[in-house]
mmCIF file of C-alpha atoms in Angstrom:
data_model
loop_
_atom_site.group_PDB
_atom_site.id
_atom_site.type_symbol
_atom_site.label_atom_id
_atom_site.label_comp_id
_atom_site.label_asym_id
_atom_site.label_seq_id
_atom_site.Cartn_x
_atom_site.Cartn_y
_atom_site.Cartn_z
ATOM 1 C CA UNK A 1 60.529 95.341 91.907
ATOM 2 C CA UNK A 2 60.331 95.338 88.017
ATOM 3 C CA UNK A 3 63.930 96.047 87.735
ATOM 4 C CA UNK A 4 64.685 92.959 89.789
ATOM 5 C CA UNK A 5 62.270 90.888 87.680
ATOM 6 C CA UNK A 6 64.240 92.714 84.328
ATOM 7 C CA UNK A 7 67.462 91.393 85.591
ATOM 8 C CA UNK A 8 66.116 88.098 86.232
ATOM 9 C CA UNK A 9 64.738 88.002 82.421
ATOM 10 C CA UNK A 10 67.812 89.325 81.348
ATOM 11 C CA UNK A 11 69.903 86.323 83.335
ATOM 12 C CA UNK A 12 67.414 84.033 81.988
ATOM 13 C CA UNK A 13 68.211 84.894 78.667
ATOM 14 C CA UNK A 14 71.831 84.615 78.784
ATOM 15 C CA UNK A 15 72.195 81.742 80.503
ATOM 16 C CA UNK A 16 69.895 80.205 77.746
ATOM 17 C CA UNK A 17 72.355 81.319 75.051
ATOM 18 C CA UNK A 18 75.034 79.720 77.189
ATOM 19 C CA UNK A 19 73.533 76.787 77.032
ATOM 20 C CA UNK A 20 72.518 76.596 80.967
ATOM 21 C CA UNK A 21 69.404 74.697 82.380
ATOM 22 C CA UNK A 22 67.422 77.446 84.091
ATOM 23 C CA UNK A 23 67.301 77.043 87.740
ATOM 24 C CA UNK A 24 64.655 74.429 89.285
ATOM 25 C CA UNK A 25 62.560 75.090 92.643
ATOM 26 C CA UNK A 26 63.660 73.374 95.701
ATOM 27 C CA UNK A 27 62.216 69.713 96.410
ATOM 28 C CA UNK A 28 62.474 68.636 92.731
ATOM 29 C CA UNK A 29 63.246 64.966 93.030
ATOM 30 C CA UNK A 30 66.354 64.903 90.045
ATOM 31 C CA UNK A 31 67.722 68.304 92.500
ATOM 32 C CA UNK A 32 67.659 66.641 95.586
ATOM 33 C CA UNK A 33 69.776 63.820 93.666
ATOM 34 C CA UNK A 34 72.037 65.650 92.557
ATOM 35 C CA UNK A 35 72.508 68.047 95.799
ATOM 36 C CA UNK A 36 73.247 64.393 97.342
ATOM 37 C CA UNK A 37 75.574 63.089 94.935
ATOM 38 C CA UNK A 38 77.476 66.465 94.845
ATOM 39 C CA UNK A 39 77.025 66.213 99.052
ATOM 40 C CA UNK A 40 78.905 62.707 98.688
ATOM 41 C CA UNK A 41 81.878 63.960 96.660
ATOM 42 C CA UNK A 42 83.105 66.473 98.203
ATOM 43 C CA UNK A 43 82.537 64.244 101.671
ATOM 44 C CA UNK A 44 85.331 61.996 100.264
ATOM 45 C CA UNK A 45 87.312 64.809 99.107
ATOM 46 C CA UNK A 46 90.400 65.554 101.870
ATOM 47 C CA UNK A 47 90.595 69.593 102.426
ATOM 48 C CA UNK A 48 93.688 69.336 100.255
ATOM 49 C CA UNK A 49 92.728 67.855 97.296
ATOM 50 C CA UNK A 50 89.729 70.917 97.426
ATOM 51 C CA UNK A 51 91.984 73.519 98.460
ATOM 52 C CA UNK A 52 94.779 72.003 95.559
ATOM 53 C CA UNK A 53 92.381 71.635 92.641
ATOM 54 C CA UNK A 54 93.507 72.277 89.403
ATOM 55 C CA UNK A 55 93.157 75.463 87.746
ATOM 56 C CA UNK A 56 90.255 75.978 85.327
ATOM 57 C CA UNK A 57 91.557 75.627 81.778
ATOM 58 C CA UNK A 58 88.325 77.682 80.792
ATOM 59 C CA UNK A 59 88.580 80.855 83.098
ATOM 60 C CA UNK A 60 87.039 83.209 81.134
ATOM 61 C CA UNK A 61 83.728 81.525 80.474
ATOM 62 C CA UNK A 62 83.734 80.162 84.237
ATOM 63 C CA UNK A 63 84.143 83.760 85.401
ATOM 64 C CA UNK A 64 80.997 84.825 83.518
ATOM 65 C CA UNK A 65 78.998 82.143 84.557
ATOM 66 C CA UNK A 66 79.581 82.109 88.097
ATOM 67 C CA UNK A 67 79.455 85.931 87.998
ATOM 68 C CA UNK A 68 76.082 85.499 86.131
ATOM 69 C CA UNK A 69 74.747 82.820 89.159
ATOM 70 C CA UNK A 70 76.184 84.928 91.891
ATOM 71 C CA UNK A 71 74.443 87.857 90.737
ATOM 72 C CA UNK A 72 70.721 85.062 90.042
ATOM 73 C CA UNK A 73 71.553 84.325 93.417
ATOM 74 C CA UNK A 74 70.742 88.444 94.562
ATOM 75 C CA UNK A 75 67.772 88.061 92.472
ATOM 76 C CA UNK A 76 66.301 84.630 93.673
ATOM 77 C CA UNK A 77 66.418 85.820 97.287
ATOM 78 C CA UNK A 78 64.110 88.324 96.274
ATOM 79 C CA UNK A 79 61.732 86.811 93.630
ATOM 80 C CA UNK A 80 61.921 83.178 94.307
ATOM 81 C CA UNK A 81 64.590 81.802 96.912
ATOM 82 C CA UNK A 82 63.438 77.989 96.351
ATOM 83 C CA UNK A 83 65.727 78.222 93.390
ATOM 84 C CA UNK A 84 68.679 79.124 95.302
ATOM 85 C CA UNK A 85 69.647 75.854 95.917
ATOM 86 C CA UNK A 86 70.093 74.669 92.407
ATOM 87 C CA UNK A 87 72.244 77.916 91.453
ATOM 88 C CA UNK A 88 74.919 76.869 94.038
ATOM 89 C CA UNK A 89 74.578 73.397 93.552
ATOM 90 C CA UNK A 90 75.425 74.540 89.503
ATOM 91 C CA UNK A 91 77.991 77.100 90.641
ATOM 92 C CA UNK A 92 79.687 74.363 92.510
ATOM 93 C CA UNK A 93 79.605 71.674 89.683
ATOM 94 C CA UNK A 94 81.544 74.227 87.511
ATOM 95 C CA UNK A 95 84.265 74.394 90.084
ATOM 96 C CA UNK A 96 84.518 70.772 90.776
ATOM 97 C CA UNK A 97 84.685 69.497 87.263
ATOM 98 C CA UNK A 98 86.283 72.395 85.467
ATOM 99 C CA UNK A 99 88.848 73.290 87.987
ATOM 100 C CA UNK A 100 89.319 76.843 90.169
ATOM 101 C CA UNK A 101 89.149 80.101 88.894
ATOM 102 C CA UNK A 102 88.327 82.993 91.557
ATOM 103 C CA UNK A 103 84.995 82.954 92.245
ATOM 104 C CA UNK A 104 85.449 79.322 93.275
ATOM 105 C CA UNK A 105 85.496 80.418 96.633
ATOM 106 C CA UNK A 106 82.337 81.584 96.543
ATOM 107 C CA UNK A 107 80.665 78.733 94.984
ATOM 108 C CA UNK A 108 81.729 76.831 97.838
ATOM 109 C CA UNK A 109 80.754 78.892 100.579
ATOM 110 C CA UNK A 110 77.305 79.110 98.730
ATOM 111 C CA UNK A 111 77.324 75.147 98.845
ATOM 112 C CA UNK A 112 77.927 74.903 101.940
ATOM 113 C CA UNK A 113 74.521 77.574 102.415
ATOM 114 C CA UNK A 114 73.178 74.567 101.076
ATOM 115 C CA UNK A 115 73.758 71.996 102.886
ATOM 116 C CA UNK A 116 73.043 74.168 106.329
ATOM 117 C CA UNK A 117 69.462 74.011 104.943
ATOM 118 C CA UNK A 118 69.790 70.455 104.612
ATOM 119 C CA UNK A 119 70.957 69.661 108.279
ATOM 120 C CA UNK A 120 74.631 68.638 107.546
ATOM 121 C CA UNK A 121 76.074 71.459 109.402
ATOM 122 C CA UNK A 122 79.561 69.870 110.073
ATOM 123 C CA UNK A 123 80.238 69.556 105.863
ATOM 124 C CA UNK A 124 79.216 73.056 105.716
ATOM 125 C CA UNK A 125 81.247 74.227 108.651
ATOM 126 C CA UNK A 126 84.057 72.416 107.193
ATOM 127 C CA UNK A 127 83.627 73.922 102.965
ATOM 128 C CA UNK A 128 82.851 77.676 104.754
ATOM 129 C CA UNK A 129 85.974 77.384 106.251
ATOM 130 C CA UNK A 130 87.927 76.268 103.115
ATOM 131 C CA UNK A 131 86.443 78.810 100.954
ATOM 132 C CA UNK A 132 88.040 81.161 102.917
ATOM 133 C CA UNK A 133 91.362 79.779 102.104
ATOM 134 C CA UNK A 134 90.666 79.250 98.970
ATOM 135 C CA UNK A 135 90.239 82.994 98.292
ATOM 136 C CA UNK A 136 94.507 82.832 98.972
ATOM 137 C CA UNK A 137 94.991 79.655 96.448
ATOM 138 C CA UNK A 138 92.291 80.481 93.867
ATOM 139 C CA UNK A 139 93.071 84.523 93.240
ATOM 140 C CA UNK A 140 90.080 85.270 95.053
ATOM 141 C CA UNK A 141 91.009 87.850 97.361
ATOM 142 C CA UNK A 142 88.853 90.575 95.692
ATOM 143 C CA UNK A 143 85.412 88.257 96.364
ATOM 144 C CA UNK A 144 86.875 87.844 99.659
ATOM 145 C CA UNK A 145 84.120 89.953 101.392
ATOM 146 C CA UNK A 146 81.167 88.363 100.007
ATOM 147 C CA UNK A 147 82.487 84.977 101.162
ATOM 148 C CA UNK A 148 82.963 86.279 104.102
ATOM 149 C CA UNK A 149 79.813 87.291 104.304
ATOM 150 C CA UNK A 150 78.336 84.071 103.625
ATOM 151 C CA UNK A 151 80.086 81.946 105.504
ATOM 152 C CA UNK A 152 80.246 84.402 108.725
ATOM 153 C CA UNK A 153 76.645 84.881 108.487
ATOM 154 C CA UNK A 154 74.820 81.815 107.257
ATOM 155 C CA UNK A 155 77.247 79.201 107.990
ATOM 156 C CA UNK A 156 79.914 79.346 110.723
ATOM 157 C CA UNK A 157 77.314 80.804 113.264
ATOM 158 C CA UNK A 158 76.231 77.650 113.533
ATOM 159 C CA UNK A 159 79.335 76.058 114.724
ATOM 160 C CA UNK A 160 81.373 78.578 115.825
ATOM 161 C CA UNK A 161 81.195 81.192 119.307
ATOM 162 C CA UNK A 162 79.589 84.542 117.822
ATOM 163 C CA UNK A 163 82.901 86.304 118.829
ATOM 164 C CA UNK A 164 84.436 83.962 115.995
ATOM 165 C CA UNK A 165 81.852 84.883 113.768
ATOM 166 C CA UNK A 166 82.232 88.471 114.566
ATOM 167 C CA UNK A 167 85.693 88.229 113.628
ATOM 168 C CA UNK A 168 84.767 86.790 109.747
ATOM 169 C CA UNK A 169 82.163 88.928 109.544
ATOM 170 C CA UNK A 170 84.868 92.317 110.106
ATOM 171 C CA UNK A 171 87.377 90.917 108.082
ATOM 172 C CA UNK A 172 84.867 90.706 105.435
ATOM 173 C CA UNK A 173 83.838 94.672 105.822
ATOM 174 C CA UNK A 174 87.424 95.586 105.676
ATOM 175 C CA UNK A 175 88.500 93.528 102.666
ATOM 176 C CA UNK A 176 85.024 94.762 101.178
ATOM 177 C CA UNK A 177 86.349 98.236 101.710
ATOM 178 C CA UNK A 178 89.340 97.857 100.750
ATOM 179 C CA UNK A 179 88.305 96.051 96.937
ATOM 180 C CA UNK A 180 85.334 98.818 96.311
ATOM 181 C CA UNK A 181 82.970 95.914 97.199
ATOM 182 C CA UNK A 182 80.643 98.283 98.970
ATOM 183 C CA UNK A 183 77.223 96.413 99.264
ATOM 184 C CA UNK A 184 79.207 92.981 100.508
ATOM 185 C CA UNK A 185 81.304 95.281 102.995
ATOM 186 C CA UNK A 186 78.040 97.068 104.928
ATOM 187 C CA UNK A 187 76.577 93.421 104.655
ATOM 188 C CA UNK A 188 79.320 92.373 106.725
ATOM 189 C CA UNK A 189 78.994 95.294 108.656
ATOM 190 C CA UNK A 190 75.772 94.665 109.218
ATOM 191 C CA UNK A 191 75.808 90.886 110.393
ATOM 192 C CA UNK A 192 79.284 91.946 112.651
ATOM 193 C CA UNK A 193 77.059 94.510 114.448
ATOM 194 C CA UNK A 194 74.550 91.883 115.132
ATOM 195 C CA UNK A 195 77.165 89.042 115.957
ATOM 196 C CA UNK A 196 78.790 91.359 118.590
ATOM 197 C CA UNK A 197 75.641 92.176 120.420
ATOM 198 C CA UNK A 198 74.156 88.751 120.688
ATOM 199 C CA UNK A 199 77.964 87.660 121.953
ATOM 200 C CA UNK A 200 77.242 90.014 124.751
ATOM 201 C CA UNK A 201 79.521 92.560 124.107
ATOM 202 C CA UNK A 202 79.541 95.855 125.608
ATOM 203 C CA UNK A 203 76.420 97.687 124.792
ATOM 204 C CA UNK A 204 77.911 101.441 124.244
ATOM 205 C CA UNK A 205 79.970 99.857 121.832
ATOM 206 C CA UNK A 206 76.954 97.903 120.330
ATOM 207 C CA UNK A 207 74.982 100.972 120.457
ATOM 208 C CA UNK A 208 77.557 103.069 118.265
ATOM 209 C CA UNK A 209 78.243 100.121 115.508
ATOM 210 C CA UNK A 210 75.020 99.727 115.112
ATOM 211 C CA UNK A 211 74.581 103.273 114.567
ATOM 212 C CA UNK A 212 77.096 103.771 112.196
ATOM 213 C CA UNK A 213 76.090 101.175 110.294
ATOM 214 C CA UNK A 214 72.671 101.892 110.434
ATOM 215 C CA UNK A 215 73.895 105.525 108.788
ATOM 216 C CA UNK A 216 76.080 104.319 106.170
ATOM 217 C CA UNK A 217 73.181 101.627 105.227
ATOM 218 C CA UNK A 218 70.827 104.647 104.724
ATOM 219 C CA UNK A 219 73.662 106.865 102.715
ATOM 220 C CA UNK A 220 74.104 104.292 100.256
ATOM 221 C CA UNK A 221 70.228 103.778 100.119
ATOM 222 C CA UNK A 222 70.566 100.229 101.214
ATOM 223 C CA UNK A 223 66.903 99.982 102.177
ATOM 224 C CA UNK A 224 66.853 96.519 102.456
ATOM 225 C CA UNK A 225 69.420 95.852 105.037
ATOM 226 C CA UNK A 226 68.929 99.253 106.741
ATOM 227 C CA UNK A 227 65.518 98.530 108.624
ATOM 228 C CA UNK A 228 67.251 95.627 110.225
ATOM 229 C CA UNK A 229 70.013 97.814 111.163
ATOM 230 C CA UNK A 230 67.462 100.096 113.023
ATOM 231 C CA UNK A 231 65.841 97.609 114.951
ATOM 232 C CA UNK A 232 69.328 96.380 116.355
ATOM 233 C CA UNK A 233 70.030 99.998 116.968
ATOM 234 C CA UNK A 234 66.924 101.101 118.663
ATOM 235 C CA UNK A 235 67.321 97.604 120.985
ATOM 236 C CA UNK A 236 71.100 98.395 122.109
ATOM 237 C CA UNK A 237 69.805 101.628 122.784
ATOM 238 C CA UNK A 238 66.649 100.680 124.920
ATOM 239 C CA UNK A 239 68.769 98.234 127.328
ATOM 240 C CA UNK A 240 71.611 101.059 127.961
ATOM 241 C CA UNK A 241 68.660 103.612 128.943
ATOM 242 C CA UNK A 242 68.920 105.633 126.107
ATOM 243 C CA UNK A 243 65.400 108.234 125.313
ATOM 244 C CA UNK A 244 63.922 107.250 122.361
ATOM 245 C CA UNK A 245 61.834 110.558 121.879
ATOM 246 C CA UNK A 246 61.405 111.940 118.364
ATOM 247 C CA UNK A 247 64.543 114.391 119.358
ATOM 248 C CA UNK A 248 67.256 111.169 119.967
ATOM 249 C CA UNK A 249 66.746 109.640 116.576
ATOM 250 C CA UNK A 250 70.025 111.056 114.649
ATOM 251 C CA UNK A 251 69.649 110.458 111.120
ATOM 252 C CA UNK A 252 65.729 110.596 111.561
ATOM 253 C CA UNK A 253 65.921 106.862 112.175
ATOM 254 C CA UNK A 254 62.751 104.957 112.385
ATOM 255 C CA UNK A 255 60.807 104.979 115.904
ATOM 256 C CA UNK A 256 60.130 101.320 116.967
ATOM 257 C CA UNK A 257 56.261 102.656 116.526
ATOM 258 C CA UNK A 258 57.379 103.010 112.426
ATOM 259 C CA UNK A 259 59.189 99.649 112.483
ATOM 260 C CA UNK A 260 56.029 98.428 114.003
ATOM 261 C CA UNK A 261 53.411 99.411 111.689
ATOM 262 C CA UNK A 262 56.050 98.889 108.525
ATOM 263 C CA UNK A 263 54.626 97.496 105.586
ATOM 264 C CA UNK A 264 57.609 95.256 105.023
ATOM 265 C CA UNK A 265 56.768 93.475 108.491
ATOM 266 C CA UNK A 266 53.902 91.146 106.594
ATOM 267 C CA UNK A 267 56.151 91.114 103.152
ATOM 268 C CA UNK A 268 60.002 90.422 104.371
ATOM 269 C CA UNK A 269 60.510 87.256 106.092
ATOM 270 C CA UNK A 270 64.412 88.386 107.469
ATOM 271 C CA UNK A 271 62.775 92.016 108.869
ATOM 272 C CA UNK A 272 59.586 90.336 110.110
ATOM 273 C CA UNK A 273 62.307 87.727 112.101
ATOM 274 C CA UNK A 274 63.939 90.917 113.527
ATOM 275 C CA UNK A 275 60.839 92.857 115.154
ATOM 276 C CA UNK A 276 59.610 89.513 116.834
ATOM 277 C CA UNK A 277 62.775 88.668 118.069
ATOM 278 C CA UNK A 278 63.193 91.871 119.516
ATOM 279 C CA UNK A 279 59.809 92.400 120.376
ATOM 280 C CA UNK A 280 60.597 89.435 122.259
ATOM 281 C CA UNK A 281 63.433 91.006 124.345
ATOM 282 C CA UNK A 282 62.025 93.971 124.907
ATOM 283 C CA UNK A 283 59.211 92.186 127.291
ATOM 284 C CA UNK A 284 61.947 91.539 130.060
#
């Protein structure tokens, strides 16, 4: 935790020297304004003109700062995610008025986050989708698996059939894999296990992915993803039969007594969301 609040300082501070506003909390009344106004602009922009923007004359400095948010953005979700919104309604403001670079992409897709949480699901539907085609125009294939990521698994899910989302969500590990983008690859990983399961597919293979990425989570010391892993794990593996004695957890996984009694069940909204919905399941 105090490394996380470092590296927020440490953002703080450069951003500062850059000359940035530092991010504001959710339901400020000047935010919501702006959110709107930016909302209403890219409404009235045709996919073309977005996916045609100009390049950004200023590149270099874009690149940092939109490396710097993207990185706050890591941070916030821990420490304080009611300023999320204003770091991707700045990240998209830099595209828009200075012009692409390649992690425009990804201030787009993190828009479009946005405005899911505001209710207009078919603008966000419609900017996830272009910022995956703007990782083509923009140079951005190397952030292609976080965008992925975002838009597969906080965006398109709403719109789309979870086989669809499935799909973004693998193309995202593979491209992640393929860059060195490791923690954006097992995030996709992670959300294409879960896509494929609630889509109904077979449970052996639901089982196995879930498994595997339940493994490679804990390798890399991913805690924060991996208990979520286990608990789609240890489900797939409950409706197919499996035993769930001490001796059939490889890896030493978690027993769904651990994941019960977790301290992280109180403390982590996402993990907390994952027991009861399971918990849920495993009444029928």
């Amino acid at each position: 935790a105090s490394k996380i609040q470092e590296s927020q300082q440490l953002s703080y501070s450069i951003l500062q020297q850059l000359g940035e506003s530092l991010p504001r909390e959710r339901g400020d009344s000047d935010l919501l304004a702006e959110i709107d106004s930016m909302r209403t602009k890219v409404l009235n922009m045709p996919d073309e003109s977005i996916i045609n923007m100009k390049e950004s004359t200023r590149k270099e400095k874009d690149m940092l700062l939109l490396g710097l948010y993207s990185n706050l953005i890591v941070v916030m979700n821990d420490q304080n995610p009611k300023r999320m919104d204003d770091i991707c309604l700045r990240m998209m403001e830099i595209t828009v008025v200075n012009g692409l670079c390649a992690l425009s992409p990804l201030s787009v897709a993190l828009f479009a986050l946005v405005l899911v949480s505001t209710g207009d699901i078919e603008l966000a539907y419609r900017l996830g989708r272009l910022a995956l085609r703007l990782t083509e125009k923009a140079n951005g294939q190397r952030f292609l698996s976080e965008v992925a990521f975002f838009v597969g698994g906080c965006v398109s899910w709403v719109s789309e059939p979870l086989q669809s989302v499935a799909e973004t969500n693998l193309l995202g590990y593979t491209n992640g894999q393929q860059v060195g983008d490791v923690l954006s690859a097992l995030s996709n990983y992670q959300f294409y296990s879960l896509a494929i399961y609630l889509s109904g597919k077979n449970l052996k293979f639901c089982r196995d992915t879930s498994r595997k990425v339940s493994e490679s989570l804990m390798q890399r010391h991913y805690l924060f993803l991996y208990k979520q892993a286990v608990v789609v794990y240890r489900q797939t593996a409950a409706f197919i039969g499996d035993v769930e004695g001490e001796e059939e957890r490889p890896g030493n996984f978690p027993s769904w007594d651990d994941l019960m009694t977790h301290p992280e069940r109180s403390a982590n909204i996402d993990f907390s969301f994952y027991i009861q919905a399971h918990l849920y399941m495993r009444i029928f």
